Short mmCIF file of C-alpha atoms and ligand atoms in Angstrom, two decimals:
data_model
loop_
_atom_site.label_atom_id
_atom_site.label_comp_id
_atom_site.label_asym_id
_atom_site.label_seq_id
_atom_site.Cartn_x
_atom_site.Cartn_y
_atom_site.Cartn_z
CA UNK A 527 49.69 103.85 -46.71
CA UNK A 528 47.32 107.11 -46.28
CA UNK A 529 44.53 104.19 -45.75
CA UNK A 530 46.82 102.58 -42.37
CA UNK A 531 46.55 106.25 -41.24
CA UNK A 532 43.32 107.52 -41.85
CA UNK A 533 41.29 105.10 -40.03
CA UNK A 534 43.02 105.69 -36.26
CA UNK A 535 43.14 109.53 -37.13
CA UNK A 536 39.75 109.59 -37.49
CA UNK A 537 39.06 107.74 -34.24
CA UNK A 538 41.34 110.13 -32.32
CA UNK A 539 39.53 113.46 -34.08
CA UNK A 540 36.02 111.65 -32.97
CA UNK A 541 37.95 111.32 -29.63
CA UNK A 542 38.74 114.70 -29.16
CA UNK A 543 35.33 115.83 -30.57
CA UNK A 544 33.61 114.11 -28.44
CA UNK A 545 35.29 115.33 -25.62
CA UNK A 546 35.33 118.82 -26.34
CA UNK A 547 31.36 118.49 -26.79
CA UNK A 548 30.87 116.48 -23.58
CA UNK A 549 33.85 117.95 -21.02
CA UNK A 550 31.36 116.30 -18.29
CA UNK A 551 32.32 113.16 -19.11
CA UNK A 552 35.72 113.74 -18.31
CA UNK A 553 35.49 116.28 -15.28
CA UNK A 554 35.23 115.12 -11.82
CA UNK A 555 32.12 115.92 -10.30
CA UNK A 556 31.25 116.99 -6.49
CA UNK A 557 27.75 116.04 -6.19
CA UNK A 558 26.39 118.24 -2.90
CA UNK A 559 24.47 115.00 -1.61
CA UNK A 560 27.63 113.56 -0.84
CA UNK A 561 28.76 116.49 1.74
CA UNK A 562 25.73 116.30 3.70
CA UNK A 563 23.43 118.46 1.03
CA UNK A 564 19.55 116.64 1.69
CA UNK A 565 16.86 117.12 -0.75
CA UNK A 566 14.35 117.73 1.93
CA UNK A 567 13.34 121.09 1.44
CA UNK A 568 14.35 121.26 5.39
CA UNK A 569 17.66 120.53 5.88
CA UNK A 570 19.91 123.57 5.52
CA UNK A 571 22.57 122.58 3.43
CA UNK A 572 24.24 125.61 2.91
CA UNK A 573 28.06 123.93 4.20
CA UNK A 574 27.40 121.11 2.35
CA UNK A 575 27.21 123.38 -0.84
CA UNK A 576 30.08 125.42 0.20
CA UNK A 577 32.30 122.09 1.15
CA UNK A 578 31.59 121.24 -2.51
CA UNK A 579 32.45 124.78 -4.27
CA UNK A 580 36.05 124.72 -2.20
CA UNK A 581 37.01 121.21 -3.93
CA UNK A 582 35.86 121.87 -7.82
CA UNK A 583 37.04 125.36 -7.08
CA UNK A 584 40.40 124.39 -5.92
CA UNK A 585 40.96 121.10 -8.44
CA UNK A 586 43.31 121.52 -10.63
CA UNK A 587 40.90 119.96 -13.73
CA UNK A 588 37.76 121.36 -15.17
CA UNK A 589 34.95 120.36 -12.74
CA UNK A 590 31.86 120.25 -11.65
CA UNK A 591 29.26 121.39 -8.81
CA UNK A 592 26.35 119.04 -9.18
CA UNK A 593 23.26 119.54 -7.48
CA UNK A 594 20.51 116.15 -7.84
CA UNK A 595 17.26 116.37 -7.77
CA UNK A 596 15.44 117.33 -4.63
CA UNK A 597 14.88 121.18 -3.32
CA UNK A 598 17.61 122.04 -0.68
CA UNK A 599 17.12 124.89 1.94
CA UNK A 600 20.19 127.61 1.21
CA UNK A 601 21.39 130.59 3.78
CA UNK A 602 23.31 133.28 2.14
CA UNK A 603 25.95 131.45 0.22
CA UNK A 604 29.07 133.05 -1.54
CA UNK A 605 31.00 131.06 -3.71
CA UNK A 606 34.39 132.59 -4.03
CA UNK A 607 36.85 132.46 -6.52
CA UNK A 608 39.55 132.50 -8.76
CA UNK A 609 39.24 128.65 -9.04
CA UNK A 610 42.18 127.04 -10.50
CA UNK A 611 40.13 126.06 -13.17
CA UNK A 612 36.89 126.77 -15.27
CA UNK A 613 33.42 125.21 -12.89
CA UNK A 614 30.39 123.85 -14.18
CA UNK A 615 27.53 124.10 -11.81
CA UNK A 616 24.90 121.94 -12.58
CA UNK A 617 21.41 122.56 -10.75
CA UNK A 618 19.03 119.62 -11.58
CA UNK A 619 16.93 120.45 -8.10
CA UNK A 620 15.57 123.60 -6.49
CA UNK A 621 17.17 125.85 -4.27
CA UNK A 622 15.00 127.77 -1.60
CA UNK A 623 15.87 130.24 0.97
CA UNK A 624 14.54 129.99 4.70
CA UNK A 625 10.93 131.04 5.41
CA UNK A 626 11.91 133.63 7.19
CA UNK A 627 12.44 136.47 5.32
CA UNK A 628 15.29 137.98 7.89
CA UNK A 629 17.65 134.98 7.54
CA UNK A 630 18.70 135.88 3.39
CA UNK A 631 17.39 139.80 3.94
CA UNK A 632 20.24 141.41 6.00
CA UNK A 633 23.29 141.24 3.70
CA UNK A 634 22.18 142.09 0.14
CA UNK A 635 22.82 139.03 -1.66
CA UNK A 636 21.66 135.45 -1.43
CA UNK A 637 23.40 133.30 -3.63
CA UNK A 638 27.08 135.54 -5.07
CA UNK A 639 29.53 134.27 -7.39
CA UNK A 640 32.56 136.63 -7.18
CA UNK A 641 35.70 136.89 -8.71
CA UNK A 642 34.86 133.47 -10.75
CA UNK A 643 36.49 133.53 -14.57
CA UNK A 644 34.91 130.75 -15.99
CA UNK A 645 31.82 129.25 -15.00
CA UNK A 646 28.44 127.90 -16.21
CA UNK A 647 25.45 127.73 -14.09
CA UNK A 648 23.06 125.19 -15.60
CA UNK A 649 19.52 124.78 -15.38
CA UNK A 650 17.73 124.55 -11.66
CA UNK A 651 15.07 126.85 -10.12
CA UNK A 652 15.99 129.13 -7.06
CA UNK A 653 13.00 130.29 -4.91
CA UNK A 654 13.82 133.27 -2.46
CA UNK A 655 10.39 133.16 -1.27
CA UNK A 656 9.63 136.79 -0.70
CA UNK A 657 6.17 137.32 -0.32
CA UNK A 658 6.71 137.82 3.67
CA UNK A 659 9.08 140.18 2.98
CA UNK A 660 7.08 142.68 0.25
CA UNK A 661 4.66 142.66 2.96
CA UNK A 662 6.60 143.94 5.26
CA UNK A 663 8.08 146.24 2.87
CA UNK A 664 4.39 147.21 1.69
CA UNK A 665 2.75 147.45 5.40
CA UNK A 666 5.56 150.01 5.98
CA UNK A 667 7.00 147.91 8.68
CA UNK A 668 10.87 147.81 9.86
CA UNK A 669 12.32 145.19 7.08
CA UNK A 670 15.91 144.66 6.50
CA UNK A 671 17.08 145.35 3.43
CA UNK A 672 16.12 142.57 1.09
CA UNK A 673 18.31 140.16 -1.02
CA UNK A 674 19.32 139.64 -4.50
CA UNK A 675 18.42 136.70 -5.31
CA UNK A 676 21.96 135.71 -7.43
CA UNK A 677 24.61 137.74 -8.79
CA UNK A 678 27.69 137.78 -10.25
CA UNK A 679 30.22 140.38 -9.26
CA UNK A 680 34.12 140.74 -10.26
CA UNK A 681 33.32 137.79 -12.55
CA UNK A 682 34.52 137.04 -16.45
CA UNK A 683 33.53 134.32 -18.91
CA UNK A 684 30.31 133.71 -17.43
CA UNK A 685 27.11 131.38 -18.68
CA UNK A 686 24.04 131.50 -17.13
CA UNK A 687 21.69 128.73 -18.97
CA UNK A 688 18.08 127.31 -18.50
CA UNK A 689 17.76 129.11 -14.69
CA UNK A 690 14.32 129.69 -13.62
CA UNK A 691 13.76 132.61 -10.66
CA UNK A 692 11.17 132.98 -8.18
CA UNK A 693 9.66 135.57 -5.79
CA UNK A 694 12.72 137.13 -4.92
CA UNK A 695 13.06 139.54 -1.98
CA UNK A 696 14.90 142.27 -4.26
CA UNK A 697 16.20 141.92 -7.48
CA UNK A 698 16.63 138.59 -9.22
CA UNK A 699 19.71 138.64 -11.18
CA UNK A 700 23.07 141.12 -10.58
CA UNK A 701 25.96 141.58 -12.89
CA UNK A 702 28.55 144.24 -11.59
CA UNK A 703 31.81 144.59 -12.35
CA UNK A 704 32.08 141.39 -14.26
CA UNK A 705 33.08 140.78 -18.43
CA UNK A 706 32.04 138.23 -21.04
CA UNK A 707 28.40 137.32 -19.68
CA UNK A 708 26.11 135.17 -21.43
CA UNK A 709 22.69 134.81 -20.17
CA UNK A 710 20.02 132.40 -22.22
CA UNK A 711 16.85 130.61 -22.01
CA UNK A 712 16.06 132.16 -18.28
CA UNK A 713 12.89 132.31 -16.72
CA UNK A 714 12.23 135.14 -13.98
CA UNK A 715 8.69 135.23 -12.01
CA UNK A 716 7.30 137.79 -9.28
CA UNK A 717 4.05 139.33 -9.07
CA UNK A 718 3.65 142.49 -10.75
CA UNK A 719 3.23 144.24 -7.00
CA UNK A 720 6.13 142.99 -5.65
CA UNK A 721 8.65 145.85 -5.01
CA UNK A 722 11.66 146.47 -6.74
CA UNK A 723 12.29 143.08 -7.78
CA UNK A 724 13.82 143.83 -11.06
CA UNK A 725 14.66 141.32 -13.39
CA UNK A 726 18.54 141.49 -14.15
CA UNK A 727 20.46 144.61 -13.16
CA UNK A 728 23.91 145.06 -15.42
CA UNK A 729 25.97 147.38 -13.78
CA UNK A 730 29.63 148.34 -14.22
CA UNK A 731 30.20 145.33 -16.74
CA UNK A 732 30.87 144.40 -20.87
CA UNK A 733 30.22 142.37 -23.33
CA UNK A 734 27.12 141.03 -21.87
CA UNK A 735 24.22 139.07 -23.96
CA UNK A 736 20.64 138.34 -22.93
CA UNK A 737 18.56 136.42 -24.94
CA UNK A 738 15.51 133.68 -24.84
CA UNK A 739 14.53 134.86 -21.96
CA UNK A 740 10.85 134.92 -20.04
CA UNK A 741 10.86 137.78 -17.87
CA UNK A 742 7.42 138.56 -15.40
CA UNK A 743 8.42 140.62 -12.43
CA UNK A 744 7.54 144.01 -10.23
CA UNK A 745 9.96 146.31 -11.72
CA UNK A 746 12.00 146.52 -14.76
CA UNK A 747 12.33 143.61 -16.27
CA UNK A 748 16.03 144.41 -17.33
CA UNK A 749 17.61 147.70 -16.14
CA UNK A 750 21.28 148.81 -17.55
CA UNK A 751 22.96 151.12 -14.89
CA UNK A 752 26.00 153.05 -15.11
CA UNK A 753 29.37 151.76 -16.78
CA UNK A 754 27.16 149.25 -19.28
CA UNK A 755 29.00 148.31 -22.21
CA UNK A 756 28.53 146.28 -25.12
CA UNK A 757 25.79 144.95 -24.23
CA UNK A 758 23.14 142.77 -26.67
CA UNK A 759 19.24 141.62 -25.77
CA UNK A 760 17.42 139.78 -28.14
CA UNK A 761 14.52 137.72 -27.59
CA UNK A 762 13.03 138.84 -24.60
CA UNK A 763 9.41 138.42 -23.08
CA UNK A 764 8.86 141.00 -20.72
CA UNK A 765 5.61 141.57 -18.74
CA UNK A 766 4.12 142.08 -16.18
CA UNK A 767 7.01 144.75 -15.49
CA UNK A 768 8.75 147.97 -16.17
CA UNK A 769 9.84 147.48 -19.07
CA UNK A 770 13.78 147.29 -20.11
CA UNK A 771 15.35 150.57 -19.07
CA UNK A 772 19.29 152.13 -19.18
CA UNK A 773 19.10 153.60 -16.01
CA UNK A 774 18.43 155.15 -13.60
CA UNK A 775 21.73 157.56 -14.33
CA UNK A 776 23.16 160.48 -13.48
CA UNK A 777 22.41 160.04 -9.68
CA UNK A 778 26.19 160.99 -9.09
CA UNK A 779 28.55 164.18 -10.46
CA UNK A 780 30.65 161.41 -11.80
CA UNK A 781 29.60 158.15 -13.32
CA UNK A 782 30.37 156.07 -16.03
CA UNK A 783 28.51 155.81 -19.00
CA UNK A 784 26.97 153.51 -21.30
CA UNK A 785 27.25 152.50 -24.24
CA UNK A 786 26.94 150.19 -27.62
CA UNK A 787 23.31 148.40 -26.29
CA UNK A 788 20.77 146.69 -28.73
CA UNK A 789 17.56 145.62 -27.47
CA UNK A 790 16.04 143.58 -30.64
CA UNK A 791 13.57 141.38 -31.51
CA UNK A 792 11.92 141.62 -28.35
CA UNK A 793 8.00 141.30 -26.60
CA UNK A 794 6.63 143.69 -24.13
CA UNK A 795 2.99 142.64 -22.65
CA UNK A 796 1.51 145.38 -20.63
CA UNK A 797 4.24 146.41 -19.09
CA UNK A 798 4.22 150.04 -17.40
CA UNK A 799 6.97 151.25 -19.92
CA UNK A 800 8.26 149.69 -22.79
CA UNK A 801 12.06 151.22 -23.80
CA UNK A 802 13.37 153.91 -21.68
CA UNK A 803 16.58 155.88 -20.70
CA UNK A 804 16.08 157.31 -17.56
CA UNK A 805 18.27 160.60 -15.66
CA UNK A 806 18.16 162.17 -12.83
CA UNK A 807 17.74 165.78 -13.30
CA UNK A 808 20.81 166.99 -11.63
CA UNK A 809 24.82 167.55 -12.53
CA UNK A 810 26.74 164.71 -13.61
CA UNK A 811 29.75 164.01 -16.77
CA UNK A 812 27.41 160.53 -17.52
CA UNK A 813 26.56 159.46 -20.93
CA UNK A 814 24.26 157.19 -23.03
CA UNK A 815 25.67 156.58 -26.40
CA UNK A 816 24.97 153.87 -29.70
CA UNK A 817 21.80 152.25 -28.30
CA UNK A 818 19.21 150.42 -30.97
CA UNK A 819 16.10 149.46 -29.95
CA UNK A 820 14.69 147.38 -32.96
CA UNK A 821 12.34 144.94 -33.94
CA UNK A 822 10.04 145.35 -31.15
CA UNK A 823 6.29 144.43 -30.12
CA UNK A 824 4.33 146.43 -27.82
CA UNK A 825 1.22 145.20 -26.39
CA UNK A 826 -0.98 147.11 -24.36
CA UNK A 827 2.23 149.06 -22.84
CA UNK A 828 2.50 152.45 -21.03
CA UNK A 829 4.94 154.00 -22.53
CA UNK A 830 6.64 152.39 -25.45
CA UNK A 831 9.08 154.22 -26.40
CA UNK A 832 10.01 157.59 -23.56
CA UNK A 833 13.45 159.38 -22.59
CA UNK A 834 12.83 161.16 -19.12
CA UNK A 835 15.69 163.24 -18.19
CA UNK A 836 13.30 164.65 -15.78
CA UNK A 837 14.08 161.70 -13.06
CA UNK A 838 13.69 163.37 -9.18
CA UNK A 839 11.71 160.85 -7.05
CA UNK A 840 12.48 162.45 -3.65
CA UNK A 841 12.42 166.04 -4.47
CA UNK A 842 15.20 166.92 -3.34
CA UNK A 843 18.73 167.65 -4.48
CA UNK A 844 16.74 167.39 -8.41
CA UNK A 845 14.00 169.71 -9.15
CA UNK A 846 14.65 172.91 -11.07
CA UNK A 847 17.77 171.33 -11.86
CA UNK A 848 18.99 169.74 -15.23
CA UNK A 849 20.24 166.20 -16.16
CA UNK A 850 24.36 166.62 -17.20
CA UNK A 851 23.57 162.99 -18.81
CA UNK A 852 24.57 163.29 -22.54
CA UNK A 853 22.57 161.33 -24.81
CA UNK A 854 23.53 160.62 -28.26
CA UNK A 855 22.96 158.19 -30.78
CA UNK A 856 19.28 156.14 -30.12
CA UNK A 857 17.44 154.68 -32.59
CA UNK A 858 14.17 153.32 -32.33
CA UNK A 859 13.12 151.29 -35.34
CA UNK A 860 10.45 148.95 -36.47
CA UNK A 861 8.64 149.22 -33.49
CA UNK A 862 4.95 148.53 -33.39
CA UNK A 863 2.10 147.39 -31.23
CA UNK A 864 -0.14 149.53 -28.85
CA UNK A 865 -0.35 151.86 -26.06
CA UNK A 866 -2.49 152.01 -23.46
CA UNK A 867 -1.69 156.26 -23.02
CA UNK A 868 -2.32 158.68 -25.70
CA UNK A 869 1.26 159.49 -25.96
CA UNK A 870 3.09 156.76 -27.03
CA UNK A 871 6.55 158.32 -27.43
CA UNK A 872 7.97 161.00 -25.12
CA UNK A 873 11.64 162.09 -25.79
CA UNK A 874 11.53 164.40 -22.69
CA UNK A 875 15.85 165.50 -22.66
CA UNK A 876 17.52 167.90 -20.74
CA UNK A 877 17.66 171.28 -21.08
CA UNK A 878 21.47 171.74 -20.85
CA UNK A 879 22.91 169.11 -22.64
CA UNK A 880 20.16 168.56 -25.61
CA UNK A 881 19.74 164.36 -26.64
CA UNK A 882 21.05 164.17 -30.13
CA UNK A 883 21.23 162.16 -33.17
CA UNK A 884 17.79 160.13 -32.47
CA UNK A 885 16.69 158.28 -35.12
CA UNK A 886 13.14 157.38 -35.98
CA UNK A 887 12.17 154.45 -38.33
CA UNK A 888 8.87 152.87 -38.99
CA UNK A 889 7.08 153.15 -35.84
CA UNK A 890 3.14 152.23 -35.84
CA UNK A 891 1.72 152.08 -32.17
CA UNK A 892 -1.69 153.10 -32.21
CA UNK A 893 -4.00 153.84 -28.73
CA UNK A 894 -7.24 152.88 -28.52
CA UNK A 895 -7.48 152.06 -32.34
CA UNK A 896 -6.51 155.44 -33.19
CA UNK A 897 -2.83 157.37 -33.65
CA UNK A 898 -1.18 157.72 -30.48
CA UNK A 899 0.34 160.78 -29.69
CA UNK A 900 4.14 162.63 -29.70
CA UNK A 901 6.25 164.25 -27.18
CA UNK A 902 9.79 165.95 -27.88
CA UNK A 903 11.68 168.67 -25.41
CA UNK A 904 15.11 169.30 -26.68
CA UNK A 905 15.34 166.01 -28.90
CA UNK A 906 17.25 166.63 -31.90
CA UNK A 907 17.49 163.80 -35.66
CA UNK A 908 15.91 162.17 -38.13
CA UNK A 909 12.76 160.25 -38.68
CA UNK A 910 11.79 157.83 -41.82
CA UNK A 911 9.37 155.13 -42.82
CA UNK A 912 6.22 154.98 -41.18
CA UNK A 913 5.56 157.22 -38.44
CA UNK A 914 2.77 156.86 -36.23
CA UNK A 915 2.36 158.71 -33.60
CA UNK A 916 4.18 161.83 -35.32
CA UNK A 917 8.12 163.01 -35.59
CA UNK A 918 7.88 165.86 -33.24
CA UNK A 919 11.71 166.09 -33.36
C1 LIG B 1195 31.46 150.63 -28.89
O1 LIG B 1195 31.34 150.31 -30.26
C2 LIG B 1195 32.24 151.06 -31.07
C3 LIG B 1195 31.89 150.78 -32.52
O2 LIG B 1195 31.65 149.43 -32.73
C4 LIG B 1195 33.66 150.66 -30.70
O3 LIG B 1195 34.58 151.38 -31.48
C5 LIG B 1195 33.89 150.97 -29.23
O4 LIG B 1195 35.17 150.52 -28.83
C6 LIG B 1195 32.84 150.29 -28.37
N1 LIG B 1195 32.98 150.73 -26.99
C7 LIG B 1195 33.48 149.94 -26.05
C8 LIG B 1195 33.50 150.52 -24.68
O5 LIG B 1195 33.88 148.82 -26.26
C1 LIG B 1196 -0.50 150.72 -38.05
O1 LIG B 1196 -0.98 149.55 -37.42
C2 LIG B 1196 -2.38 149.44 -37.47
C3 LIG B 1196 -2.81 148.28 -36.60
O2 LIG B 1196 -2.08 147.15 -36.91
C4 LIG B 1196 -2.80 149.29 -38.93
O3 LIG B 1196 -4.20 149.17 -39.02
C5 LIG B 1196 -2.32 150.51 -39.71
O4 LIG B 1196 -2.60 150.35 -41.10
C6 LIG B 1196 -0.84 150.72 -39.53
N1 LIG B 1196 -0.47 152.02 -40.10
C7 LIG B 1196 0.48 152.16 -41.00
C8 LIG B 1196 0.71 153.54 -41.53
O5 LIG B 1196 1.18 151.22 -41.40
#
């Protein structure tokens, strides 16, 4: 009897398995092409893209955006949820934004997901092509105000997977106000003297992961601003770049803080900075609390390892004044590699509200085959293990 049973049980289990592990096969799919979406790289297909997001969007199944093959010219493009369901968006082309560097430049964002809960972007290559617009931005001229390149905002349950990013305007990749973010095996390229195009910018948002990711831009490769929570990088490349900062904070009397961040088993290749948390020096109830930066490789970088509560790039409203930003709880540990400055850690805090509980652990990053060299203002904990440059806690 338990052999009559087993046999059709185990087809249904494979079934179900198989389904669970393939929910393409089952999903109906809105391909872009047939909206009007062309493959041209002249067409602009922006509707066509937008006729396609309404229907998966609005169907009452799991289902899916598919974009062939091809490169398809987008405007700004905002695909709006809640969806009735969760959307896969499947990019096997490449997405490029109009030549002219006005068209995507006046309204912030180029390709926005908001208020999705549920959605995987897969694969593709988007191409802001903003070399026009840094030189406008680095002639002085009158630019507008430049484009992210795509974001999520008001979003939950979120994978980003096997993206590539090019030359964006601004900043490549926004996460505000969104939960549950996973972001793996992306690939983000500017030159290193394009302006303010940051890598990904977390802001306002939890539980997000970044891993196996290639990261070559003009700024910070990842920053974490205010309200950054639970938040976990591992396996990062980062270079040419800023380095991966928390911060700027403390801009505003009241902000949210962050907290719980790892940065782990991570590559910087002469980048300007390596790890750094980053204030302004003026009033504010902020806070940066249980960060680890671990496992690291330096190569040829800045400044490795710095706190600089001593942020006032204007000069005004900052100086003489001292960062309210509480910081508590860093650890930097098994960090090595090498400098290209003699100091190679600076824990520079503020005056009023003193960083504490820092903890050291086997740091070697040597400058020009030598030691480097230690800073500390108002840094308060513990060192162990190899130290080189010196605890000057
Ligand atoms: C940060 O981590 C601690 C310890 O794991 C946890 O208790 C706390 O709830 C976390 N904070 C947030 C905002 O989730
Ligand atoms: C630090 O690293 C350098 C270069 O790799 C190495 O020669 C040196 O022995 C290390 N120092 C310590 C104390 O481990």
């Amino acid at each position: 009897m338990a052999k009559n049973i087993s046999f059709p049980c185990a087809i249904t289990l494979f079934s179900i398995l198989f389904f669970l592990i393939n929910p393409s096969i089952a999903m109906p799919s809105y391909n872009v092409q047939r909206y009007g979406a062309r493959g041209d790289g002249r067409t602009d297909s922006t509707k066509p893209f937008l006729t396609a997001w309404s229907l998966a969007c609005g169907s009452r199944a799991r289902a899916m955006v598919y974009i062939p093959r091809g490169t398809y010219l987008i405007r700004n493009i905002v695909f709006w949820g809640p969806c009735k369901n969760i959307i896969t968006f499947k990019i096997d082309g490449k997405l490029i934004a109009p030549a002219n560097y006005w068209s995507i430049g006046t309204s912030g964002y180029w390709i926005l997901f908001a208020k999705v809960n549920g959605i995987s972007v897969y694969g593709g290559t988007i191409d802001a092509r903003g070399t026009g617009y840094w030189n406008c931005r680095k002639k002085g001229g009158y630019c507008p105000q430049g484009a992210r390149s795509i974001s999520f905002s008001w979003c939950s349950n979120v994978l980003l997977s096997g993206l590539t990013s090019l030359y964006s305007q601004h900043i490549h990749l926004t996460v505000h106000h969104s939960s549950n973010v996973r972001i793996q095996g992306i690939r983000i390229r500017a030159p290193s003297g394009s302006p303010n195009t940051d890598g990904i910018i977390v802001q306002s948002s939890s539980g997000v992961t970044i891993s196996r990711s290639s990261i070559g831009t003009g700024d910070d490769c990842i920053a974490l601003n205010h309200g950054s929570k639970n938040i976990w990088i591992e396996r990062v490349s980062c270079g040419p770049g800023h380095g991966i900062s928390i911060g700027s904070l403390g801009e505003y009397a009241n902000e949210e803080g962050v907290e719980n961040v790892t940065v782990t088993t991570s590559v910087f290749t002469r980048t300007q900075n390596g790890v750094r948390i980053k204030t302004w020096a003026r009033p504010s109830n902020g806070f940066v609390r249980n960060v680890q930066f671990r496992n690291l490789v330096m190569r040829n970088v800045g400044y490795p390892l710095i706190i600089d509560q001593n942020y006032c790039p204007s000069g005004s409203g900052c100086p003489r004044q001292s960062s309210g930003v509480k910081i508590s709880g860093v650890t930097f540990a098994n960090i090595k590699g090498t400098s290209t400055r003699p100091i190679a850690m600076k824990l520079d805090c503020s005056g009023s509200h003193h960083c504490t509980g820092i903890t050291l652990r086997n740091i070697n990053l040597t400058y020009m085959r030598k030691s480097s060299a230690s800073y500390c203002k108002n840094a308060h904990g513990k060192a162990s293990g190899v130290m080189v440059p010196r605890n000057c806690m």
